Coordinates of C-alpha atoms in Angstrom, one line a residue:
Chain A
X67 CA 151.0 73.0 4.6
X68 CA 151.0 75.2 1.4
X69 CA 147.7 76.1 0.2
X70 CA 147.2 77.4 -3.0
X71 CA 143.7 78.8 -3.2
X72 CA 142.0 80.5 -6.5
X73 CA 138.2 81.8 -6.6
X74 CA 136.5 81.8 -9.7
X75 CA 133.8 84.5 -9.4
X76 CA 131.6 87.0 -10.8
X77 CA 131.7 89.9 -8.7
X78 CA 127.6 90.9 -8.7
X79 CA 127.1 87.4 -7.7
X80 CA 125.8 87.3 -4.4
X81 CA 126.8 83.7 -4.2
X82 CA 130.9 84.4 -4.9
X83 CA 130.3 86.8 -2.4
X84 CA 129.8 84.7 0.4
X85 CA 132.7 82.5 -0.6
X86 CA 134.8 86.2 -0.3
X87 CA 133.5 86.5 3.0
X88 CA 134.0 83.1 3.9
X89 CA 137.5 83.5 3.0
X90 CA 138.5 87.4 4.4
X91 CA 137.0 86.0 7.8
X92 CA 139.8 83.4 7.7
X93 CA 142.3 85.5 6.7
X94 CA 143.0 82.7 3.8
X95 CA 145.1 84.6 0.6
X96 CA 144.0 83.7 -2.8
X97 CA 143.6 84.2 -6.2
X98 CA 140.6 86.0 -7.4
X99 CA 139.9 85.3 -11.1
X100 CA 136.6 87.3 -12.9
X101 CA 134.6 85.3 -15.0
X102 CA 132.7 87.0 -17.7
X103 CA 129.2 84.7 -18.3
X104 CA 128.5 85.1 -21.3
X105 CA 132.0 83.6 -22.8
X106 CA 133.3 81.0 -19.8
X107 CA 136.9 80.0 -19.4
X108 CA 138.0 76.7 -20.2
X109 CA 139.3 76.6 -16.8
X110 CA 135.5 76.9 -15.1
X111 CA 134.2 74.6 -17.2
X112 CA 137.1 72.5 -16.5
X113 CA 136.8 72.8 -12.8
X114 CA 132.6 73.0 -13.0
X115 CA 131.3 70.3 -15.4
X116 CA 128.4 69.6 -14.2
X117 CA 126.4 73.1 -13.4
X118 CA 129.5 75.2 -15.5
X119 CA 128.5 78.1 -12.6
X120 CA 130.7 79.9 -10.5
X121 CA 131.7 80.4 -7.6
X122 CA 134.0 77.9 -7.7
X123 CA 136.8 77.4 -4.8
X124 CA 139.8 76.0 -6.0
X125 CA 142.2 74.2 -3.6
X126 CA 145.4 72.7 -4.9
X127 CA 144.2 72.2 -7.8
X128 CA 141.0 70.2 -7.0
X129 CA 137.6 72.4 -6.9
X130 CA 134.9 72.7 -5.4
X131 CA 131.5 74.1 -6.4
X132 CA 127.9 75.6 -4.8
X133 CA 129.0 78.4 -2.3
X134 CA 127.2 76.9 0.8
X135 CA 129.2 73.6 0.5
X136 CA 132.6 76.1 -0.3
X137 CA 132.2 77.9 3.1
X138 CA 131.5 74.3 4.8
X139 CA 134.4 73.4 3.2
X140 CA 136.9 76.2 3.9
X141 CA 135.3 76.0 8.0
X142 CA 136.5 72.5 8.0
X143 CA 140.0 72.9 6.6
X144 CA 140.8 76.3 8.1
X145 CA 139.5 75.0 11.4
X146 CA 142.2 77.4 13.6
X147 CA 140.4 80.3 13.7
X148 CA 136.8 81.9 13.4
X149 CA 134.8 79.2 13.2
X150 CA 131.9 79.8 10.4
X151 CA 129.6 77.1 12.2
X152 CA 129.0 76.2 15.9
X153 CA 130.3 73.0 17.2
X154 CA 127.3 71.4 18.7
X155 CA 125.4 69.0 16.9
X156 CA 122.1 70.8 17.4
X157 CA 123.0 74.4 16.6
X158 CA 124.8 72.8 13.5
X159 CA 121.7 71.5 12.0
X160 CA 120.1 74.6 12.8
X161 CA 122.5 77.2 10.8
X162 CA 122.3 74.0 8.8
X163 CA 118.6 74.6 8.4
X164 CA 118.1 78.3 8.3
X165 CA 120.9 78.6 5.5
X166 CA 118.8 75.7 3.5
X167 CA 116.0 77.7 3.9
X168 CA 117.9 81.0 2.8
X169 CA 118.4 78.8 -0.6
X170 CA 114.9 78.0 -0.8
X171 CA 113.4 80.9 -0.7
X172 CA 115.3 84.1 -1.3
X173 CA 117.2 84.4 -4.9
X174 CA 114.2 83.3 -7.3
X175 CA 111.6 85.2 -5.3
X176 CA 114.2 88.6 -5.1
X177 CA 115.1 88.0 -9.0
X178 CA 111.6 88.2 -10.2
X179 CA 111.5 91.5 -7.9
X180 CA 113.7 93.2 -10.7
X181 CA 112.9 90.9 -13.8
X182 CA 109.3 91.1 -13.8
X183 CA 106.4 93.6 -14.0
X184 CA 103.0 94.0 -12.9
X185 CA 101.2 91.1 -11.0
X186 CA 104.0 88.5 -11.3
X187 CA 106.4 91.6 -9.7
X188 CA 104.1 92.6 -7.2
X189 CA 103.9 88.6 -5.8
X190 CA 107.2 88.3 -6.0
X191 CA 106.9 91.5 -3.4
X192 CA 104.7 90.0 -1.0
X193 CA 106.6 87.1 -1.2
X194 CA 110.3 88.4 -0.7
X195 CA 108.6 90.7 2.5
X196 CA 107.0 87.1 3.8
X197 CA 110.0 85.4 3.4
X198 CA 112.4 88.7 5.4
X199 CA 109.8 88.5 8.1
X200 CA 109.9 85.0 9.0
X201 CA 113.9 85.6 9.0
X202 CA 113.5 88.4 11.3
X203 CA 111.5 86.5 13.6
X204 CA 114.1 84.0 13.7
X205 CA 116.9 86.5 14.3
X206 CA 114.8 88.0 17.3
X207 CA 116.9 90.3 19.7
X208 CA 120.0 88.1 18.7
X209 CA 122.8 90.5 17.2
X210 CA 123.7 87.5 14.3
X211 CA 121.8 84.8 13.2
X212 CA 124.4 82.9 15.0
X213 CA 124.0 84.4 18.1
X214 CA 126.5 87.0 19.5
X215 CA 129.2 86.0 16.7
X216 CA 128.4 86.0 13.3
X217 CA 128.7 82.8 11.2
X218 CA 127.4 80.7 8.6
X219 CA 123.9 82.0 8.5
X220 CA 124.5 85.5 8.8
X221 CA 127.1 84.7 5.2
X222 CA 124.4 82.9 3.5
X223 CA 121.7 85.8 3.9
X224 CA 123.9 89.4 3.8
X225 CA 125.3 89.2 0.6
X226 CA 121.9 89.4 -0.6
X227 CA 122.2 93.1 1.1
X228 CA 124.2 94.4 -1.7
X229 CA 121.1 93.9 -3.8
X230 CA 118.8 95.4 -1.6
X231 CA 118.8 99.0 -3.6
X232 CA 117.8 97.1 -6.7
X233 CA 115.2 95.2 -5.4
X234 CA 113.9 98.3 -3.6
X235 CA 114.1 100.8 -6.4
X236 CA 112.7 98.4 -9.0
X237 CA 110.2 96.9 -6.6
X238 CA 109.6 100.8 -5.2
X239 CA 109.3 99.5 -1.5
X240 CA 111.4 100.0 1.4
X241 CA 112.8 96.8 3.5
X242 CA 113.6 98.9 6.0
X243 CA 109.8 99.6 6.4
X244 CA 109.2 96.2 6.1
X245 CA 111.7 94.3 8.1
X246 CA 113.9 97.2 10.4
X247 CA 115.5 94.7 12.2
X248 CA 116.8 92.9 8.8
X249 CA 118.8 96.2 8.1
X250 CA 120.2 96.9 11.8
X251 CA 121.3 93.6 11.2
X252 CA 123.1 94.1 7.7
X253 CA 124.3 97.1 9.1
X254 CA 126.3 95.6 12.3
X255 CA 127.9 92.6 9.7
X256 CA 128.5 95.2 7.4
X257 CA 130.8 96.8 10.3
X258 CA 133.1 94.0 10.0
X259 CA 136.1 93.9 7.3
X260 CA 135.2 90.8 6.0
X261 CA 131.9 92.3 5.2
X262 CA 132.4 95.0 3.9
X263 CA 135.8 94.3 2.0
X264 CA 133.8 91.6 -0.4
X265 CA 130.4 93.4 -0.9
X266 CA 130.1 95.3 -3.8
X267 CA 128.6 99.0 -3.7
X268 CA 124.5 98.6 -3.6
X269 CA 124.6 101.6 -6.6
X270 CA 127.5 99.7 -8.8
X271 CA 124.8 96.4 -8.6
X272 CA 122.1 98.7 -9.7
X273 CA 124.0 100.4 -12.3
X274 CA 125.0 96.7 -13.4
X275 CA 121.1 95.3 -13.6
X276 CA 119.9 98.2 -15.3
X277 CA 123.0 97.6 -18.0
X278 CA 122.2 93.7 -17.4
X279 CA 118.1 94.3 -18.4
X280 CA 119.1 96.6 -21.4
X281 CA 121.4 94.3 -22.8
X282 CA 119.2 90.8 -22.5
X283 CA 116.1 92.7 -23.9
X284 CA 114.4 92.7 -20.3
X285 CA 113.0 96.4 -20.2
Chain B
X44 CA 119.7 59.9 30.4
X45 CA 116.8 57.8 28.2
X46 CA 117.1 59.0 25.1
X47 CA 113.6 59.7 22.2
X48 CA 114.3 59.7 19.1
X49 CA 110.8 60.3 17.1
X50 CA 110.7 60.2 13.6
X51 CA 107.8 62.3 11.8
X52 CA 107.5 60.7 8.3
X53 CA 105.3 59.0 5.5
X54 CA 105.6 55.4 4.2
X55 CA 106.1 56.4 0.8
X56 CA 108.7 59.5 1.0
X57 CA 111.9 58.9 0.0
X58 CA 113.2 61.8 2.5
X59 CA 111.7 60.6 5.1
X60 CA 113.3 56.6 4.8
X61 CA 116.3 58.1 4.5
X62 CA 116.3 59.3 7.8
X63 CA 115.0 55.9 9.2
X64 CA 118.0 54.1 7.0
X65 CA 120.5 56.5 8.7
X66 CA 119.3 55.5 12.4
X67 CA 119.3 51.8 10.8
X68 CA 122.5 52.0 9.9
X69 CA 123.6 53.1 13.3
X70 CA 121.5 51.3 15.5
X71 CA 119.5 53.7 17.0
X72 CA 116.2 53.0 18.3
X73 CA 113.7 55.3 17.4
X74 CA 109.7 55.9 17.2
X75 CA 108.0 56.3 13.6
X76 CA 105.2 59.0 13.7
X77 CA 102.9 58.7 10.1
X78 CA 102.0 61.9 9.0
X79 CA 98.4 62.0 6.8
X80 CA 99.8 64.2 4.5
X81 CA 96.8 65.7 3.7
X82 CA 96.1 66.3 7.3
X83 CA 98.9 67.2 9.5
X84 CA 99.0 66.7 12.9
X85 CA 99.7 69.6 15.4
X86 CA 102.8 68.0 16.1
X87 CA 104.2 68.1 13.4
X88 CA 102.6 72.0 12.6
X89 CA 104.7 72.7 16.1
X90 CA 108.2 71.2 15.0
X91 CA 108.5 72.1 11.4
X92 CA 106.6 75.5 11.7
X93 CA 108.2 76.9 8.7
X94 CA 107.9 74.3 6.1
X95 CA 105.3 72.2 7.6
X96 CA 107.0 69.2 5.7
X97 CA 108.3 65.8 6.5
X98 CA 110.5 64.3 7.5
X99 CA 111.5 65.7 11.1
X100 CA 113.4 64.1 13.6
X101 CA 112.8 65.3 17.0
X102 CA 115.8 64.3 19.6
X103 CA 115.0 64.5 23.1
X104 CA 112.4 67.0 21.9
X105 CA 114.5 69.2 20.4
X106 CA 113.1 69.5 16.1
X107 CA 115.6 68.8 13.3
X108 CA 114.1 69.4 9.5
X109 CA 115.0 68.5 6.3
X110 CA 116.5 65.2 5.1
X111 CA 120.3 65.7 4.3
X112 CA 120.4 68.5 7.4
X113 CA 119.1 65.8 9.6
X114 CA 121.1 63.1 8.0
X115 CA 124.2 65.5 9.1
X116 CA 123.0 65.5 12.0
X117 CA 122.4 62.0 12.6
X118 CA 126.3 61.6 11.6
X119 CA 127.4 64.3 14.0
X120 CA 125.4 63.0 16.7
X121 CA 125.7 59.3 16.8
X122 CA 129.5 58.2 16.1
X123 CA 128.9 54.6 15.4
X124 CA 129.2 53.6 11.3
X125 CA 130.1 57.0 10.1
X126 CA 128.3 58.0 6.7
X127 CA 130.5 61.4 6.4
X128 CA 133.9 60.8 5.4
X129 CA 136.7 62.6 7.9
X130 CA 138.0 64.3 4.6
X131 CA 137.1 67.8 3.9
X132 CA 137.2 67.2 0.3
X133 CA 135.9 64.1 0.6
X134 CA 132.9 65.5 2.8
X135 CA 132.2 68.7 0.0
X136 CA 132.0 65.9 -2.3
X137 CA 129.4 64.0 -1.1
X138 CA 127.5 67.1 -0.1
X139 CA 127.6 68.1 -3.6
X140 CA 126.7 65.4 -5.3
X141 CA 123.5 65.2 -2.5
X142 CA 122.1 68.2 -3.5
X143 CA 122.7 67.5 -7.2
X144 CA 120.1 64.2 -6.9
X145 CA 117.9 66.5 -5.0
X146 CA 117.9 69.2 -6.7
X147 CA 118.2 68.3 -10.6
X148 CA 117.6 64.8 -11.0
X149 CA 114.0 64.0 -9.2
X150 CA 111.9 66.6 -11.3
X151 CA 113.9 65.8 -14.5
X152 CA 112.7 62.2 -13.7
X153 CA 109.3 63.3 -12.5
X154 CA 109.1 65.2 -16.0
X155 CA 110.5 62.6 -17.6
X156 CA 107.9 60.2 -16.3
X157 CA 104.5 62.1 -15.9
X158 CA 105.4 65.8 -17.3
X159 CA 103.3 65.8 -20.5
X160 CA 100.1 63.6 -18.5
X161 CA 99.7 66.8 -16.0
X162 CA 97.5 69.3 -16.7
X163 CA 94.9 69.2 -19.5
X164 CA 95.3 67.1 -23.6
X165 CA 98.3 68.5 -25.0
X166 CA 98.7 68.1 -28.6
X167 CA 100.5 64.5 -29.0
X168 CA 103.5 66.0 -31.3
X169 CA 104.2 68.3 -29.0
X170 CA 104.0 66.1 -26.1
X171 CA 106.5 64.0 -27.7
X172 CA 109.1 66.0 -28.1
X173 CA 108.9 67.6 -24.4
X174 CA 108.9 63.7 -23.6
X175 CA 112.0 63.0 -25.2
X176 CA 113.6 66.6 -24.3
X177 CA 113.2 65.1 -20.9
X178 CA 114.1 61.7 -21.2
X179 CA 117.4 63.2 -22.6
X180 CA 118.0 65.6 -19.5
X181 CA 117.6 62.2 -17.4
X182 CA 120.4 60.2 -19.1
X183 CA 122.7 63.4 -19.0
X184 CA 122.0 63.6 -15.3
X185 CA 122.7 59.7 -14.5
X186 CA 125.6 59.9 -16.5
X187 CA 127.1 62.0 -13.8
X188 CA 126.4 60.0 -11.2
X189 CA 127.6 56.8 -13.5
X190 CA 130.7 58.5 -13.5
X191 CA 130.9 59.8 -10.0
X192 CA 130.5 56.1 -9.4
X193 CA 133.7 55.0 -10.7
X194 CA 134.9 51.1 -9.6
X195 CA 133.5 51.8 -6.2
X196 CA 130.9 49.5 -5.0
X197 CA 128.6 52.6 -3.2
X198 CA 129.1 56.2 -3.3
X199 CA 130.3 56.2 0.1
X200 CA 133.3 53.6 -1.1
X201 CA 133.2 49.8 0.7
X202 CA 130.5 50.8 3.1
X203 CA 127.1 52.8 2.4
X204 CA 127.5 56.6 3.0
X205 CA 125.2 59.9 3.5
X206 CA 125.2 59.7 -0.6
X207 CA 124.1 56.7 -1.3
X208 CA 121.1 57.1 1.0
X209 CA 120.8 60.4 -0.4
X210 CA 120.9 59.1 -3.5
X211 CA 117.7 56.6 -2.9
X212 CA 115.5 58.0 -5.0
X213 CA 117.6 56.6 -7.8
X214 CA 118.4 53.5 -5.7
X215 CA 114.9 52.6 -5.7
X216 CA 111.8 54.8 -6.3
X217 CA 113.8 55.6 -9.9
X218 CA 112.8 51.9 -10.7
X219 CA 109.3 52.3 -9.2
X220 CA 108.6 55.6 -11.3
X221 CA 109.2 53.4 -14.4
X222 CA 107.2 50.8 -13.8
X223 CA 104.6 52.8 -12.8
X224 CA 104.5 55.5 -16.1
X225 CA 106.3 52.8 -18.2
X226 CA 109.2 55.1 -19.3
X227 CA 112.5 53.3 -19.3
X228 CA 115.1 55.7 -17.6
X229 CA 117.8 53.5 -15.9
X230 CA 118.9 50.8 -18.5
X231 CA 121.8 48.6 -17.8
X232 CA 123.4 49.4 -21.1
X233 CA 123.6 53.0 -20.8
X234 CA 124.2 52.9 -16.9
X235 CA 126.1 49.3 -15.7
X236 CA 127.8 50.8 -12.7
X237 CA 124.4 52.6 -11.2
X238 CA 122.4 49.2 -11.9
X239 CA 125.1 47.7 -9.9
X240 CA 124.8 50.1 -7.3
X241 CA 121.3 49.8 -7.1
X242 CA 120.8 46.4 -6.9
X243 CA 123.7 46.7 -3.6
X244 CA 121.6 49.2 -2.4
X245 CA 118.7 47.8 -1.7
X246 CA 120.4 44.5 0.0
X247 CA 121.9 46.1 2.6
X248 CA 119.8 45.1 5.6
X249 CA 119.6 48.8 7.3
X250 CA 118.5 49.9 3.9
X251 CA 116.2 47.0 2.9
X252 CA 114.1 47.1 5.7
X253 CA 113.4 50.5 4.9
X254 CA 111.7 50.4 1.7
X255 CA 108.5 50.7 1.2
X256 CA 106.5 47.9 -0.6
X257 CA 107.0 47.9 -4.2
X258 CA 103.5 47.2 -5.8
X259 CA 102.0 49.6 -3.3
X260 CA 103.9 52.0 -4.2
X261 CA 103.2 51.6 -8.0
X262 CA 99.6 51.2 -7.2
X263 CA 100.4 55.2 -5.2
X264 CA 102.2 56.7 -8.0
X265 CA 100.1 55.0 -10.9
X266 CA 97.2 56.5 -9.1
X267 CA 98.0 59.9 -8.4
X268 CA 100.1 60.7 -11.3
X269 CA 97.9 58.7 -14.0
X270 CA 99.5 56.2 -16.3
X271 CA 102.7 57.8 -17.5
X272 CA 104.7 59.0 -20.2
X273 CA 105.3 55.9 -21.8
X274 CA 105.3 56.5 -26.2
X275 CA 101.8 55.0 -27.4

């Protein structure tokens, strides 16, 4: 079947980034298309009514939005090869759960890291170490969340990675300190093509939030 | 082997009686554990160590947490009266529209309903126009799911799917809310197709038998949440 795949996507976006992953670990050619933010195509808010936010995936002309449910997606269609989730039942809702909680708790908390100052920052520390902790604990001596392959957990958290230099240089704290086996871990998925073929440079994302607070009036 | 299903919950969540709908739906026999909310057993402490929330479902002892990962589960598990369609885009669909009511619809609503009564006096004016900001955000929101809706008769299409129990809280405790606070959200003008809905909703069997008593559950809300929103 021809498939005729386009990615609308903002390349600091840790969330398009998991879509890119998603995608390179498939093998899957596509269309990239950049959106600029602050002046959205007709075409996103065409394909994205309702949240007008990118990434969105689209598939023959029909889209579809929120990366988690994109990845879902693209593991159900592209179901030949590399599979993104496990297929029992049990380990499903699992990576299921551990990707939800990935949602929950990760993006505001590391946000606030390099948008705020003072107390509200430093909470927003304790908060984001808390949070890498109880992930490390669940990763234990495994080599991916998933176990010995990586898969839909390990997409959902190390795109986040490519924002660790910001949040650390901002935050001044190391992760590494904090959460070694976090970082061995980004470090063996960022080993794999995939990986490392749709992250961004951690210095270009820095360069880009210091540009990003100077321009919105953050400093 | 003799299968346990256990169901940690509360009578009043709409989470957790989604997951009891799903096992309704599918004839599963299970066991319903009620969690004091305001002190939780060790049991539930040891299966959801992370959030400490309900609902869980625990399946032959093994711990599944959070609604729409355990509805998934259910689906994936039990064969019978699937609520997933087989269609990818189908399946991203529903998904998305799931975590849309989760996500942006039940504190719009909550807002709408309670959002200037929490916290201390706030300056009536100002009040007001938070109230209606809100009650705006509301009828934006159901307007995407009255449009999602379409001719069908539920989300799912001719039977009940993973969306339309997702979509509970506006099936029922929506109509509850505004009883309780006396703020008028779903209105069969604006919203004809959802009322429909609703009122299908709540007739299926595996779903009726799963709602928790109406007045009670005013009486809960009114309670804890004081008397509502509703313009003096």
């Amino acid at each position: 079947m021809a498939h005729e795949v386009v990615l609308l996507d903002f390349w600091p976006s840790m969330f398009g980034m998991r879509v890119r992953v998603a995608l390179a670990e498939k093998g899957i050619k596509y269309e990239y298309k950049e959106e600029d933010l602050r002046n959205k195509s007709p075409l996103l808010l065409k394909m994205n009514p309702i949240h007008k936010k990118i990434p969105v995936l689209i598939h023959n002309g029909k889209p579809v939005c929120e990366s988690l449910i994109i990845v879902q997606y693209i593991d159900e269609v592209w179901n030949d090869k590399s599979p993104l989730l496990p297929s029992d039942p049990d380990q499903r809702a699992h990576a299921r759960f551990w990707a939800d909680f990935i949602e929950q708790k990760v993006y505001d908390t590391a946000k606030k890291i390099w948008a705020t100052k003072g107390e509200e920052q430093e909470a927003a520390k304790k908060e984001f170490i808390e949070t890498f902790k109880i992930l490390e604990e669940e990763l234990g001596e495994k080599p991916f969340f998933g176990g010995e392959t990586f898969g839909f957990v390990d997409i959902a958290l190390i795109t986040f990675y490519s924002w660790f230099y910001t949040y650390e240089t901002f935050g001044n704290f190391s992760i590494e300190a904090e959460c070694p086996k976090i970082i061995a871990w980004a470090k063996r998925c960022m080993q794999k093509e995939s990986v490392a073929n749709s992250l961004p440079d951690q210095k270009k994302i820095y360069d880009f939030t210091v540009w990003m607070k100077k321009y919105f009036g953050m400093d | 082997m003799a299968e346990e299903v256990l169901v940690f919950g509360a009578w009043g969540s709409p989470f957790s009686r989604r997951v009891e709908m799903a096992l309704k739906l599918k004839g599963i026999e299970y066991k319903f554990i009620e969690e004091d909310l305001t002190n939780k057993s060790p049991s539930l402490l040891k299966y959801n160590p992370v959030h400490k929330k309900i609902p869980v479902l625990v399946h032959n002892g093994k711990p599944v947490a959070e609604s729409l990962v355990i509805l998934e589960y259910i689906d994936e598990t039990w064969k019978d009266h699937p609520i997933l369609p087989k269609d990818p885009y189908e399946r991203a669909n529903a998904r998305f529209w799931a975590k849309f009511i989760d996500e942006k619809c039940l504190s719009a609503i909550f807002k709408a309903c309670w959002g200037a009564c929490w916290g201390e006096e706030k300056e009536h004016e100002k009040a007001e126009i938070e109230h209606e900001k809100a009650v705006k955000e509301v009828s934006e929101l159901l307007q995407f799911l009255e449009n999602e809706l379409k001719e069908k008769r539920y989300f799912g299409g001719e039977t009940v799917g993973l969306l339309d129990i997702a979509a509970n809280t506006i099936g029922y405790w929506l109509g509850v809310f505004e009883e309780a606070s006396g703020v008028e959200l779903l209105t069969r003008e604006k919203f004809p197709k959802l009322c429909n809905w609703a009122n299908e909703f709540v007739c299926v069997t595996a779903i009726k038998e799963n709602l928790p008593p109406r007045d009670k559950l005013i009486a809960y809300f009114r309670n804890r949440f004081g008397a509502g929103n509703a313009s003096k």
